[in-house]
XYZ file of C-alpha atoms in Angstrom:
100
model
C -12.631 7.550 -5.101
C -10.534 6.055 -2.285
C -7.420 8.149 -2.838
C -9.178 11.517 -3.027
C -10.275 11.252 0.587
C -6.856 11.027 2.280
C -4.899 13.914 3.773
C -1.552 12.125 4.121
C 0.192 9.207 5.806
C 0.116 7.853 9.361
C 3.604 6.573 10.198
C 5.059 5.388 13.486
C 7.902 3.062 14.410
C 5.629 -0.002 14.257
C 4.464 0.303 10.679
C 7.776 1.817 9.465
C 9.701 -1.263 10.568
C 7.132 -3.700 9.208
C 7.184 -1.986 5.813
C 10.994 -1.841 5.710
C 11.153 -5.579 6.483
C 11.121 -6.267 2.727
C 13.430 -3.319 1.922
C 10.656 -1.133 0.526
C 11.363 2.476 1.449
C 8.865 4.950 2.844
C 9.465 7.110 -0.250
C 8.551 4.197 -2.542
C 5.368 3.494 -0.587
C 4.253 7.109 -0.585
C 5.076 7.542 -4.279
C 2.882 4.544 -5.125
C -0.103 6.572 -3.911
C 0.898 9.606 -5.971
C 0.104 7.566 -9.067
C -2.973 5.471 -9.731
C -2.507 2.210 -7.861
C -4.951 -0.629 -8.393
C -6.975 -1.045 -5.180
C -8.908 -3.996 -3.770
C -10.430 -4.634 -0.351
C -8.543 -7.362 1.517
C -11.646 -9.254 2.631
C -9.674 -12.021 4.354
C -7.860 -9.624 6.703
C -10.564 -6.997 7.242
C -12.096 -8.400 10.411
C -11.360 -5.538 12.836
C -10.817 -2.753 10.277
C -11.065 -2.495 6.528
C -7.744 -3.285 4.882
C -6.986 -2.428 1.293
C -4.395 -3.822 -1.114
C -2.683 -1.325 -3.395
C -0.447 -2.378 -6.287
C 1.382 -0.293 -8.819
C 4.634 1.413 -9.671
C 6.644 3.618 -7.363
C 8.272 6.740 -8.776
C 11.533 4.794 -9.267
C 9.765 2.267 -11.528
C 9.696 -0.608 -9.040
C 6.421 -2.478 -8.661
C 5.110 -2.355 -5.094
C 2.389 -4.203 -3.147
C 1.101 -2.349 -0.060
C -1.597 -3.269 2.429
C -3.051 -0.260 4.224
C -5.981 0.938 6.264
C -7.533 4.333 6.924
C -7.053 6.048 10.276
C -8.389 9.325 11.606
C -5.704 11.657 12.994
C -6.540 15.192 14.125
C -9.838 14.988 12.263
C -8.214 13.971 8.982
C -8.345 10.643 7.189
C -4.836 9.225 6.759
C -3.328 6.260 4.899
C -1.740 3.891 7.414
C 0.479 1.385 5.582
C 0.491 -1.978 7.329
C 2.942 -3.935 5.193
C 4.771 -3.557 1.898
C 6.855 -5.634 -0.465
C 7.996 -5.655 -4.049
C 5.684 -7.482 -6.415
C 6.696 -10.880 -7.773
C 7.256 -11.267 -11.506
C 3.933 -13.064 -11.957
C 2.098 -10.269 -10.127
C 3.802 -7.627 -12.271
C 2.722 -9.466 -15.437
C -0.873 -9.682 -14.198
C -0.846 -6.009 -13.180
C 0.504 -4.900 -16.560
C -2.098 -7.011 -18.380
C -4.924 -5.315 -16.489
C -3.462 -1.845 -17.109
C -3.201 -2.301 -20.897
């Protein structure tokens, strides 16, 4: 349901740099959303705007954790990544258990 409603990505220098902080590329982040990431509302950090956690595999096979929000740009709903990192081994195990 969530992913069907987005027209693309909202990138600027601020969120690009924050996402690259952990060496996750823009291509890896965007490819995560081409698949079927597991999504959960980040209740703790959703005070001013709803933030969502997305976990799954990028096209290159790496497991990625992305926090994002939705933003309206030119009348279209866009994914605005806030931060990204590679998943820890324990998180990958948990993710794979829920997928199987």
